[in-house]
Short mmCIF file of C-alpha atoms in Angstrom, two decimals:
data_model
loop_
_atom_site.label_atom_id
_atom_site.label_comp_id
_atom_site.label_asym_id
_atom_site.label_seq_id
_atom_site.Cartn_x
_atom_site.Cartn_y
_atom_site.Cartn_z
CA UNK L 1 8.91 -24.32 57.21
CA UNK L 2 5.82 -23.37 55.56
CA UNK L 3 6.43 -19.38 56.29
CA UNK L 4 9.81 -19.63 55.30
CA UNK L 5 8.53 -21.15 51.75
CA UNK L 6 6.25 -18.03 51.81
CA UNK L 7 8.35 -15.80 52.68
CA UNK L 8 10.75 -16.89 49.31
CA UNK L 9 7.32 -17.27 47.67
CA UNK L 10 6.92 -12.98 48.28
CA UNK L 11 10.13 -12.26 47.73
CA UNK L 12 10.20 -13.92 44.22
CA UNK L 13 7.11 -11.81 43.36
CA UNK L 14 8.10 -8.51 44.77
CA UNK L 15 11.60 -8.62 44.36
CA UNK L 16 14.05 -10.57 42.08
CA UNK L 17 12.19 -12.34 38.66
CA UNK L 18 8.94 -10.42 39.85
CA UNK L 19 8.05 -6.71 40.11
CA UNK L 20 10.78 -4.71 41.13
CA UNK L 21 13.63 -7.06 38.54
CA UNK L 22 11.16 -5.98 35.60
CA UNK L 23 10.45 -2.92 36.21
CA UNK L 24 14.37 -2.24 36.97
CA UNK L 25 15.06 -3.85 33.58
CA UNK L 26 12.11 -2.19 31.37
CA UNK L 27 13.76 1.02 32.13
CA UNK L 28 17.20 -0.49 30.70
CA UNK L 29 15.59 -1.64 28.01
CA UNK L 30 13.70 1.99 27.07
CA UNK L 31 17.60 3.27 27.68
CA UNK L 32 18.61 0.63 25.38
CA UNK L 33 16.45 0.94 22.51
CA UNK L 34 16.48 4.89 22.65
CA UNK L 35 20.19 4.81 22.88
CA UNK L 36 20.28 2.43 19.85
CA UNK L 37 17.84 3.92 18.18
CA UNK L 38 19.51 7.70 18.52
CA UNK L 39 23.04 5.79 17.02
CA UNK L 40 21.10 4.35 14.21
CA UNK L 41 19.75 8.14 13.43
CA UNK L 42 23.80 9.41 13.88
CA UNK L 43 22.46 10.84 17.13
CA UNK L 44 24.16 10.61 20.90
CA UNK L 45 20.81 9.80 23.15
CA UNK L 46 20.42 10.37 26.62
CA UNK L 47 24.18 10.87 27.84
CA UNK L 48 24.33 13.23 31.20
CA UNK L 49 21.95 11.35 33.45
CA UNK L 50 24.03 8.70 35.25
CA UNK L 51 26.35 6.41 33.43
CA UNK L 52 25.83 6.90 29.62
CA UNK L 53 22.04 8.11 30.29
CA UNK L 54 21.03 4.00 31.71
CA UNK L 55 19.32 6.56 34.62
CA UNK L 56 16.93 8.54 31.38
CA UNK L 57 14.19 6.23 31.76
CA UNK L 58 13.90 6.39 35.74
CA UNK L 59 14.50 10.26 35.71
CA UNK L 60 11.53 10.63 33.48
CA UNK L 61 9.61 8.20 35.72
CA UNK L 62 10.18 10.51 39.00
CA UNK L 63 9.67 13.36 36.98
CA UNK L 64 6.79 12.93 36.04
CA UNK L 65 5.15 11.53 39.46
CA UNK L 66 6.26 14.43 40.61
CA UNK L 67 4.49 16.91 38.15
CA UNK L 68 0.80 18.13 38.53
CA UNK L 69 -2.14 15.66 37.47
CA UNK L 70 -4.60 16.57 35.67
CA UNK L 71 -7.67 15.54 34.99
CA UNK L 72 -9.75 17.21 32.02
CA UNK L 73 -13.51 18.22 32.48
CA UNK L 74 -14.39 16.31 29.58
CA UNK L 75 -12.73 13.13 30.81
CA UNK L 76 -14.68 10.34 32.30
CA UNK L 77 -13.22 10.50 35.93
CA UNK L 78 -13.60 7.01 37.02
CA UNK L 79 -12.23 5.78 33.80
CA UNK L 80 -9.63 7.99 33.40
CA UNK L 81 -8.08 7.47 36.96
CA UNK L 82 -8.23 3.69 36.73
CA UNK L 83 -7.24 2.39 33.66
CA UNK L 84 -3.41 3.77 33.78
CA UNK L 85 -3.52 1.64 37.48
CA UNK L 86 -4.95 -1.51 35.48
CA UNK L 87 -2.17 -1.30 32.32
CA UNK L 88 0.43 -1.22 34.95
CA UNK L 89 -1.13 -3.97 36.99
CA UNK L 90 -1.87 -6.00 33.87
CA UNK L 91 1.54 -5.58 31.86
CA UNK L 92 2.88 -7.07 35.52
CA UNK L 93 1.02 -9.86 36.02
CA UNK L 94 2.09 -11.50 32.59
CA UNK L 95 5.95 -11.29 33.24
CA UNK L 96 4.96 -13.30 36.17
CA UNK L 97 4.73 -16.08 33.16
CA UNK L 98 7.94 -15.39 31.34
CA UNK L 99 10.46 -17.81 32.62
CA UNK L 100 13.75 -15.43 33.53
CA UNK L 101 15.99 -17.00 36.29
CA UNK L 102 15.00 -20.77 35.80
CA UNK L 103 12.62 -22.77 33.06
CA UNK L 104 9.89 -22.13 34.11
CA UNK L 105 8.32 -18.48 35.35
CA UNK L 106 6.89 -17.59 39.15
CA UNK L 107 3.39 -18.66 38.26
CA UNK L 108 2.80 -21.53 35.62
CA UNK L 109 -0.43 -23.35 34.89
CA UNK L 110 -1.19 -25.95 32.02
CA UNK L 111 -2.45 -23.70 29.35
CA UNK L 112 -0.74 -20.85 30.59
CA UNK L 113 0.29 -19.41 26.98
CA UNK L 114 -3.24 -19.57 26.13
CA UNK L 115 -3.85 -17.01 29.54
CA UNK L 116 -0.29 -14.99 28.36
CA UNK L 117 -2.03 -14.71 24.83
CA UNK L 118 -5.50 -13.39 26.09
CA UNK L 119 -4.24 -11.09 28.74
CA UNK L 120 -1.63 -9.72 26.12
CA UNK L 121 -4.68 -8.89 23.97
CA UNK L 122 -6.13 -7.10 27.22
CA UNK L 123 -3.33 -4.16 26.70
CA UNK L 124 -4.82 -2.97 23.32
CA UNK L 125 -8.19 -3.41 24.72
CA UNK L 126 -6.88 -1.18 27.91
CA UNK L 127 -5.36 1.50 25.61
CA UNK L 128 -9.03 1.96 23.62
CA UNK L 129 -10.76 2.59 27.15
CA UNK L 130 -7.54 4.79 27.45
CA UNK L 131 -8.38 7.29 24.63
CA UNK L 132 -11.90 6.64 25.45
CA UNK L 133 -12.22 7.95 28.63
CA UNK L 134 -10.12 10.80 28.49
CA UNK L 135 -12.72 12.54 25.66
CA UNK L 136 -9.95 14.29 23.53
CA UNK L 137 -10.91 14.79 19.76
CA UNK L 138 -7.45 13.49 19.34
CA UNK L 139 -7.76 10.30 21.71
CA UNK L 140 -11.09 9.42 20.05
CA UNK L 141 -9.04 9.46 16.78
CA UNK L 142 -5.98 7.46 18.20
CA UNK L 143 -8.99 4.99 20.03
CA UNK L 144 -10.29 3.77 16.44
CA UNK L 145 -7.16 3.58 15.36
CA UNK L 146 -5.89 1.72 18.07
CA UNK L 147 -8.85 -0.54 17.81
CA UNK L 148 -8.39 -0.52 13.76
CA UNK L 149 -4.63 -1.66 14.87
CA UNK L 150 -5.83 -4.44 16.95
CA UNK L 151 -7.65 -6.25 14.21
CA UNK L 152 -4.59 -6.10 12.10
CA UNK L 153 -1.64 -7.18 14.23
CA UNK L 154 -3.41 -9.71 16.84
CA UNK L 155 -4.26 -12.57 14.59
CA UNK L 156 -0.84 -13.13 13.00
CA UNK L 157 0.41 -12.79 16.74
CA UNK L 158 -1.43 -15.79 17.99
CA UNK L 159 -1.04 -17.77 14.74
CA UNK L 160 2.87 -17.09 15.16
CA UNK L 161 2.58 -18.28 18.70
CA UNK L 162 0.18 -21.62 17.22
CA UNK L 163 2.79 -22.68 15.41
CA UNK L 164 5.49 -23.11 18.20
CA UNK L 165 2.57 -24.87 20.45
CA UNK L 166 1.94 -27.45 17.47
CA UNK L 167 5.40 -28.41 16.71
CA UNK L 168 6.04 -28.40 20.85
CA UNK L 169 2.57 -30.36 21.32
CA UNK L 170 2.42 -28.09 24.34
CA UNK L 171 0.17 -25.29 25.81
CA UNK L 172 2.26 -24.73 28.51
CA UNK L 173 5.35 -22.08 28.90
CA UNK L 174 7.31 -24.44 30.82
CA UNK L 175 7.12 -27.34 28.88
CA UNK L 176 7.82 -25.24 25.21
CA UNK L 177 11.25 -24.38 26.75
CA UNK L 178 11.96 -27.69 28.39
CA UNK L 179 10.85 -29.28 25.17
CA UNK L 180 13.99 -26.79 23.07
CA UNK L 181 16.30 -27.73 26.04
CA UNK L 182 15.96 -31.47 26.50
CA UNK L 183 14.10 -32.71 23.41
CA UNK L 184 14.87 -30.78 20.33
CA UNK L 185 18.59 -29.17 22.08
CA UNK L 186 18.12 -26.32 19.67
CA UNK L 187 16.05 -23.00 19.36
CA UNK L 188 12.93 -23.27 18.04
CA UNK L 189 14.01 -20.79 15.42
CA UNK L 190 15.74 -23.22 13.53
CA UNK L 191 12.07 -24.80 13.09
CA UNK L 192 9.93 -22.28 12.64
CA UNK L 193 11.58 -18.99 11.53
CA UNK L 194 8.89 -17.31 9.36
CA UNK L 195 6.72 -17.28 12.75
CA UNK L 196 9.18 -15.70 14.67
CA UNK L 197 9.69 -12.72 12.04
CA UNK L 198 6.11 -12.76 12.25
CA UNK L 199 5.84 -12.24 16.13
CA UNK L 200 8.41 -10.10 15.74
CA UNK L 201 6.57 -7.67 13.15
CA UNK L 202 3.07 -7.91 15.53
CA UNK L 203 4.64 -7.32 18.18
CA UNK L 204 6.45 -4.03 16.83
CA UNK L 205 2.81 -3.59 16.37
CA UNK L 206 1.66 -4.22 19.89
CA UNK L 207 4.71 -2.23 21.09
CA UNK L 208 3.39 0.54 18.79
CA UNK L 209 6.98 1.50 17.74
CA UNK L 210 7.41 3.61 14.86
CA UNK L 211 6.12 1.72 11.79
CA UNK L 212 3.15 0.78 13.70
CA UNK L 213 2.72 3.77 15.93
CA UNK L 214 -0.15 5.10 14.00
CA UNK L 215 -2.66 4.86 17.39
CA UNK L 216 -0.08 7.68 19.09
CA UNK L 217 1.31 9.44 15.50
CA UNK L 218 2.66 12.66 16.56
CA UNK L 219 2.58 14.68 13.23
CA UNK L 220 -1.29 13.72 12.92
CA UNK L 221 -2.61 13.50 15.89
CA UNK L 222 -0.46 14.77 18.59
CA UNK L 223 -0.25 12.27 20.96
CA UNK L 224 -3.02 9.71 20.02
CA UNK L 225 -4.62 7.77 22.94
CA UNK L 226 -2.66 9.38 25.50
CA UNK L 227 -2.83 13.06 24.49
CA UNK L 228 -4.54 14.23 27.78
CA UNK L 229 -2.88 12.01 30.93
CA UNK L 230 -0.19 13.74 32.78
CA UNK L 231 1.84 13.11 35.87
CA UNK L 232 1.06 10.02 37.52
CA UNK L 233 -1.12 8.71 34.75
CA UNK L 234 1.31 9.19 31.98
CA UNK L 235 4.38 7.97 34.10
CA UNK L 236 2.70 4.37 34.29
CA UNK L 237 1.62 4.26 30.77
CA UNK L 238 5.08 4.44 30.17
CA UNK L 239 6.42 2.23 33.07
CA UNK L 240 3.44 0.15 31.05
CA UNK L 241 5.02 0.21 27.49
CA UNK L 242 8.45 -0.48 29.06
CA UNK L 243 6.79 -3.89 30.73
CA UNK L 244 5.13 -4.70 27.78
CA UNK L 245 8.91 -4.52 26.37
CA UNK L 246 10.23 -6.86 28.30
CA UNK L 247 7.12 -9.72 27.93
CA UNK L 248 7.09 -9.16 23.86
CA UNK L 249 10.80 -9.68 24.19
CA UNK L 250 10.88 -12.35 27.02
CA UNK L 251 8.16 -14.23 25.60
CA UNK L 252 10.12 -14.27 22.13
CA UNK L 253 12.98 -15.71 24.13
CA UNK L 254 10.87 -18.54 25.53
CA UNK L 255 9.48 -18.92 22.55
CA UNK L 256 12.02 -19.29 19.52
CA UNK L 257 15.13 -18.73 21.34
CA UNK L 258 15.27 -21.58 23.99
CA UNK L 259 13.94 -19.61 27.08
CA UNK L 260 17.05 -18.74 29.20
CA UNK L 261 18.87 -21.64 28.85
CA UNK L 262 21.94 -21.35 28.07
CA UNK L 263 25.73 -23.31 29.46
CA UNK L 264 26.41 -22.44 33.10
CA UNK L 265 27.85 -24.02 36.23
CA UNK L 266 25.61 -26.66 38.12
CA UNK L 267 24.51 -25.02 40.83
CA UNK L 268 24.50 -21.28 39.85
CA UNK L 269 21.79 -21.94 37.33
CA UNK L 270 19.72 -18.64 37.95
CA UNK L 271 22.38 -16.53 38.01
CA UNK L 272 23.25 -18.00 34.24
CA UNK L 273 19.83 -18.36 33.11
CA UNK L 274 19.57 -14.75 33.93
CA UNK L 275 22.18 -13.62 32.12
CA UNK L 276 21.15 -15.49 29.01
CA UNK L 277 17.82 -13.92 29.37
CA UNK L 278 19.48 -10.91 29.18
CA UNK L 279 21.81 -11.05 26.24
CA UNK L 280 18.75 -12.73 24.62
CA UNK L 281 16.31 -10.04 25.17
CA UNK L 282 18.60 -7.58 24.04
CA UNK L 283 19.29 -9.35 20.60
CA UNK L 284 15.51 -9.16 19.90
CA UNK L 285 15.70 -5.63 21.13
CA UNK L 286 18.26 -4.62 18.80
CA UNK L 287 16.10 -6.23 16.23
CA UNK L 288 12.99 -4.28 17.47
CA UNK L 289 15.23 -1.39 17.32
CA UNK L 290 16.75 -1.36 13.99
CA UNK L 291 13.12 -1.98 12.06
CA UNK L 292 12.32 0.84 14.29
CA UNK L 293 14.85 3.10 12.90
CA UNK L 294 14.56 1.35 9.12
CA UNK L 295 11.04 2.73 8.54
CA UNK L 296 8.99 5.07 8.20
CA UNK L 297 5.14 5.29 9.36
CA UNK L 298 2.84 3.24 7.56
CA UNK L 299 -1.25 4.47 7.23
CA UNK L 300 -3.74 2.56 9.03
CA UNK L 301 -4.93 0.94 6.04
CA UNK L 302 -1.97 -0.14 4.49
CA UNK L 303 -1.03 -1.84 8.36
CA UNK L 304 -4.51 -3.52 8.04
CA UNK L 305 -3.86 -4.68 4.80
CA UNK L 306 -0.50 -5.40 4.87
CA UNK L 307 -1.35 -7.78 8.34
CA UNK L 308 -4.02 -9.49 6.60
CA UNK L 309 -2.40 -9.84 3.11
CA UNK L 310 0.73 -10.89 3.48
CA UNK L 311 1.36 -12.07 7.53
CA UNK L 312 -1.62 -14.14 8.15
CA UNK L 313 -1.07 -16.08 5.20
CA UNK L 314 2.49 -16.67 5.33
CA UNK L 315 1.77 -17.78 8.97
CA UNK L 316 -0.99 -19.90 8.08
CA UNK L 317 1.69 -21.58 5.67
CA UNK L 318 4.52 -22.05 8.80
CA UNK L 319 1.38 -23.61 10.73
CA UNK L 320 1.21 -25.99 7.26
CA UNK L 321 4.83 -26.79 7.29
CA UNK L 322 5.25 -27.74 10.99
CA UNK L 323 2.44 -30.08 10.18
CA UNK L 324 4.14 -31.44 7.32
CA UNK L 325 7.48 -31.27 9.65
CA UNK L 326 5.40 -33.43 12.37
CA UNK L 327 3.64 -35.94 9.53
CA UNK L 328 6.99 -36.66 7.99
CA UNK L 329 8.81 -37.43 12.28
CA UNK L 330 11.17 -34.73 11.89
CA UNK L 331 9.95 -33.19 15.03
CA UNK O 1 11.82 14.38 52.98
CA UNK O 2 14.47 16.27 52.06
CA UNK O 3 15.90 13.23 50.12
CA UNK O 4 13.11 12.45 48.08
CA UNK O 5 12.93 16.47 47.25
CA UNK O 6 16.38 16.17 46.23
CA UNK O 7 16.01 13.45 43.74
CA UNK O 8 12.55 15.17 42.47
CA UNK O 9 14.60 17.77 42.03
CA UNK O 10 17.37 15.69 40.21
CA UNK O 11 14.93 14.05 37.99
CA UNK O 12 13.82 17.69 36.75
CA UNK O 13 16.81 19.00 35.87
CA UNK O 14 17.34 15.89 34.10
CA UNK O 15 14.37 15.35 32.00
CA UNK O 16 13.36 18.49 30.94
CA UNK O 17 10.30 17.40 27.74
CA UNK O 18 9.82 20.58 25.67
CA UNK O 19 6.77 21.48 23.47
CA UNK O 20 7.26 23.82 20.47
CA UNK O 21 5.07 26.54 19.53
CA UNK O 22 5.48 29.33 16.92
CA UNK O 23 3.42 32.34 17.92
CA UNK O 24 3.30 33.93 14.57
CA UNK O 25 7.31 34.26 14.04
CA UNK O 26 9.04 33.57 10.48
CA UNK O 27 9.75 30.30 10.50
CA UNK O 28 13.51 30.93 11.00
CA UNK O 29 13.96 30.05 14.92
CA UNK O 30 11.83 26.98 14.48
CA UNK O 31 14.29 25.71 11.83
CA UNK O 32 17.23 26.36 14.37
CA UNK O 33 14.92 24.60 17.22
CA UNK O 34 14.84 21.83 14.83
CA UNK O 35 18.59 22.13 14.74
CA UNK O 36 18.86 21.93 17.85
CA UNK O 37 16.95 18.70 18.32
CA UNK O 38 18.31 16.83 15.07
CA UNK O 39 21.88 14.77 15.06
CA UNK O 40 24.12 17.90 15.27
CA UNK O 41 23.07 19.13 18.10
CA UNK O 42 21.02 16.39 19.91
CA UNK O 43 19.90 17.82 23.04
CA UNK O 44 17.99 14.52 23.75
CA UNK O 45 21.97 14.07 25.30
CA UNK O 46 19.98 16.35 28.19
CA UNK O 47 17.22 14.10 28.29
CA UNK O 48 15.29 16.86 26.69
CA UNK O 49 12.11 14.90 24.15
CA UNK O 50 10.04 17.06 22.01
CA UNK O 51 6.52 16.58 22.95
CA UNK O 52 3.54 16.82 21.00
CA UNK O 53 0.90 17.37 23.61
CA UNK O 54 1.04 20.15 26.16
CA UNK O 55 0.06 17.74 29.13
CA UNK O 56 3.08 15.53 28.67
CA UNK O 57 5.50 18.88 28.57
CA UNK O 58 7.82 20.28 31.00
CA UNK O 59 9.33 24.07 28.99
CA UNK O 60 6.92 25.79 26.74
CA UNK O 61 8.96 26.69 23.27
CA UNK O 62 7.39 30.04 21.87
CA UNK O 63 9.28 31.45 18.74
CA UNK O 64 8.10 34.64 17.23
CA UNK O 65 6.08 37.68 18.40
CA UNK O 66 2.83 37.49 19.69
CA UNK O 67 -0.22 37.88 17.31
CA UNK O 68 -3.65 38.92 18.11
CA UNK O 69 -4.57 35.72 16.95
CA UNK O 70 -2.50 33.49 18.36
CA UNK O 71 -3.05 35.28 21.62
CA UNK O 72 -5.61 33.04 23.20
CA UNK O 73 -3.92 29.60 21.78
CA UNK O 74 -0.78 30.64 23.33
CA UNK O 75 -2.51 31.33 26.75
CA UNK O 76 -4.45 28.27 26.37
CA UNK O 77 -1.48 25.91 25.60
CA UNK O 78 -0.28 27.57 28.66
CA UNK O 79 -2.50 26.70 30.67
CA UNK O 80 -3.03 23.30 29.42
CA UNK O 81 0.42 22.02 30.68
CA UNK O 82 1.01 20.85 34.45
CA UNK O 83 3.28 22.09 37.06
CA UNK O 84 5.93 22.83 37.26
CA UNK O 85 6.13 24.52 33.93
CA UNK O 86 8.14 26.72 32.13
CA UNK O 87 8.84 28.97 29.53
CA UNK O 88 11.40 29.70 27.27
CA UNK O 89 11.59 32.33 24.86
CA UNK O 90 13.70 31.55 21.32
CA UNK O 91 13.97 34.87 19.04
CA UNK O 92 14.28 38.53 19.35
CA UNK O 93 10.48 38.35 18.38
CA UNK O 94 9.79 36.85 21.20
CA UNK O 95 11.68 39.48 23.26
CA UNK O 96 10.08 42.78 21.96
CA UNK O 97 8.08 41.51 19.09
CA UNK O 98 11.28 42.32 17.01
CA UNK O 99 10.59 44.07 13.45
CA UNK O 100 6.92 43.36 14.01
CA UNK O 101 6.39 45.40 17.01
CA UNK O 102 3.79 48.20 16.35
CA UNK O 103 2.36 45.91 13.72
CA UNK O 104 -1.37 46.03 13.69
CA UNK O 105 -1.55 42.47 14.47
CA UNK O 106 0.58 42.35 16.64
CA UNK O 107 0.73 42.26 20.83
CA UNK O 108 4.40 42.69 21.10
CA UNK O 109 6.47 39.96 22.91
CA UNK O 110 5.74 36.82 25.16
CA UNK O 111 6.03 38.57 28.09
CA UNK O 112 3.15 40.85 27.88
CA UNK O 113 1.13 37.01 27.69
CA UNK O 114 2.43 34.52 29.75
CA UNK O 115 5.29 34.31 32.35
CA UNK O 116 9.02 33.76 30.61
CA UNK O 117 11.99 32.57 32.60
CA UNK O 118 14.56 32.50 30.07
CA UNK O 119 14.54 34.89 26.37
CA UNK O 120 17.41 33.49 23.79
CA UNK O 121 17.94 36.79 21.55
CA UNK O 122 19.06 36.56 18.21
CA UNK O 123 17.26 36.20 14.67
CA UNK O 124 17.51 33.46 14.43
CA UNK O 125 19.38 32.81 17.50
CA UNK O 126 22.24 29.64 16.71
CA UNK O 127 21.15 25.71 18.23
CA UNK O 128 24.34 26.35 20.44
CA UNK O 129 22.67 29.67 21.65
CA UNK O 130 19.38 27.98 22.38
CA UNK O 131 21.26 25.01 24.34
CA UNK O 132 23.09 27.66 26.34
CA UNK O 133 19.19 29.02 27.20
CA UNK O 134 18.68 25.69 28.17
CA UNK O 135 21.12 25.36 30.51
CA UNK O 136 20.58 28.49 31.96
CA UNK O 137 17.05 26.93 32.25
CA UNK O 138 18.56 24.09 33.94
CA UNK O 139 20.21 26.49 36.42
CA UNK O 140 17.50 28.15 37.20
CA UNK O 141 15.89 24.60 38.50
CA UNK O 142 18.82 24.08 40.34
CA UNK O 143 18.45 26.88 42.03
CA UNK O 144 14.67 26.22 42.86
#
């Protein structure tokens, strides 16, 4: 009995809401929002590899395993080699929170979206060793501004998130999306929507998608952080980005959106639930998308500003009103 | 093994990322490269992306003839880029060096440099022309 539950235990991790399910669905995602954002710029997008181009994103993947690897004299070796490994590793580890085929995810812990919060903070700190290490003029340039980045778009992030655990009462993952299913039977949206444009702008900024891509800015500085990995390295700093995709968007769906909930028949619940997660995910993808296409590149200083001057006080205010919501009973 | 070859060898063909460089030319076959990568022509339908560093590239861009200056950038962007690389040639600069050949600053075409695999002639040679190089690029993987 016990081996059996161990055996489903394994398979959940390797195979269908853990690793390979993500990974299968960050590439759709990359297709997705390159397809979507090639439309919004009157463009085609990837169109001759497999069905419509969904294949683009694993193509580049093998392609690039498959190309030479180098690593720069100037790098620092050790450094270099590992951190790619530990982005990939990390940007797994927190889907393992994001609840995708039932309420809750494959690991959950009281306090959990505390954990979620501080390893999500890990990626920018994983992307300054990135440039760091690699000791490219460029990288060091894309490394400050990375870090400079960081400053800006992480506060508003967790105050965003603070709001939903105050007007939930509730640390935990699980028990913000059982609290929109059983308690509130409505999105937390409805609640608190300033906070979720607020994730939603951060997170563009965690992403680094184009109005916050000033740490990789190709017309300035080539490539940013990443300028020098190739091959292998590069291929899972992208499998990385795509990852970190599908947590912003599946931890905006747990969030503000109800988690996967959605109607379905009793007794085919995952299959449902994993559907909704999927037509939710790619409404806050074609969100992502379409302020991705809208903009242009901001400077670093007017993201910093901009962060500090108008997001964090705007979501200190949503952290005011749920207050106010909770000391009048609404919620 | 022969499998796994195969789909490398599918996932080349399929992604190829290009990085542009203009060896001294005129300017005019990096506006039809631009073109060529902008909504009418769209080659990202290929999968092709226009890279900014030379270690994330697959095809080498050089427009225009060869200058003694750029020389040694052009060898060292070369160089800089990981295998399997290659190289193709937009221009008639890049062919012979074009109306600049003889020039005192001038080293005549790509060839003389680095290794090409595919020249598109013309000046400035149309997007469609520099697609059809691509393809012909594409062939030439197949065939690898």
């Amino acid at each position: 009995m016990e081996t059996i539950e161990l055996l489903i235990l394994i398979l959940k991790f390797i195979l269908f809401p853990g690793a390979l399910f993500c990974i299968a669905y960050g590439w759709f995602l990359e297709w997705f929002d390159r397809k979507l954002y090639a439309r919004f710029q009157n463009r085609i997008g990837p169109l001759l590899t497999g069905p419509k181009g969904v294949l683009q994103p694993f193509a580049d993947f093998i392609k690039l395993l498959a190309k030479e690897d180098i690593t720069p004299a100037g790098a620092d070796k050790f450094g270099f080699t590992v951190t790619p490994l530990l982005t990939l590793v990390v940007s797994l580890f927190t889907l393992l929170f994001i609840p995708i085929a039932s309420l809750s995810g494959i690991l959950s812990l009281s306090g959990d979206l505390l954990l979620v919060l501080f390893i999500s903070t890990v990626f920018g700190l994983l992307i300054m060793f990135a440039g760091y290490f690699s000791g490219n003029r460029f990288s060091i340039v894309g490394t400050e501004r990375t870090g400079l980045q960081f400053v800006a778009y992480e506060i508003p992030f967790a105050l965003s998130v603070i709001s939903v655990a105050l007007a939930t009462r509730s640390l935990e993952i699980v028990n913000i999306v059982t609290y929109q299913v059983n308690t509130l039977k409505l999105p937390l949206i409805v609640i608190v929507p300033v906070a979720f444009i607020i994730y939603l702008i951060s997170s563009l900024a965690k992403l680094e998608k184009i109005p916050f891509d000033v740490p990789e800015a190709e017309t300035e500085i080539v490539a940013g952080w990443q300028v020098e990995y190739s091959g292998k390295k590069l291929a899972f700093f992208r499998l990385a980005t795509d990852l970190k995709m599908v947590f912003v968007s599946g931890l905006a769906v747990a969030l503000f959106l109800g988690g996967p909930y959605g109607p379905s028949i009793p007794g085919l619940e995952p299959v449902f639930y994993t559907i909704w997660f999927i037509i939710k995910t790619l409404v806050v993808m074609f969100i992502l998308s379409n302020l991705r296409s809208l903009f242009a590149r901001y400077r670093i200083d007017q993201v910093v500003r901009g962060f500090w001057k108008y997001l964090i006080p705007f979501a200190v205010l949503q952290i005011l009103a749920v207050q106010l919501l909770i000391f009048l009973g609404v919620i | 093994m022969a499998v796994l070859s195969k789909l490398v060898k599918w996932a080349r063909i399929k992604s190829p990322w290009i990085i542009h460089y203009n060896s001294g030319g005129c300017n005019g076959c990096d506006i039809e490269v631009v073109a060529a990568l902008t909504p009418r022509f769209d080659v990202e339908r290929f999968g092709i992306l226009l890279k900014g560093s030379p270690r994330h590239a697959d095809v080498l861009v050089v427009t225009g003839p060869v200058t003694r200056q750029t020389k040694k950038r052009l060898v060292r962007i070369y160089n800089q880029m990981s295998d399997p690389k290659f190289v193709l040639a937009v221009g008639t600069c890049t062919m012979t060096g074009g109306v600049f050949r003889g020039g005192y600053g001038v080293v005549a075409g790509v060839d003389e440099v680095i290794p090409v695999d595919v020249f598109v002639p013309g000046c400035p040679p149309k997007p469609e022309a520099i697609i059809h190089g691509v393809v012909k690029l594409l062939e030439k993987l197949q065939k690898l």
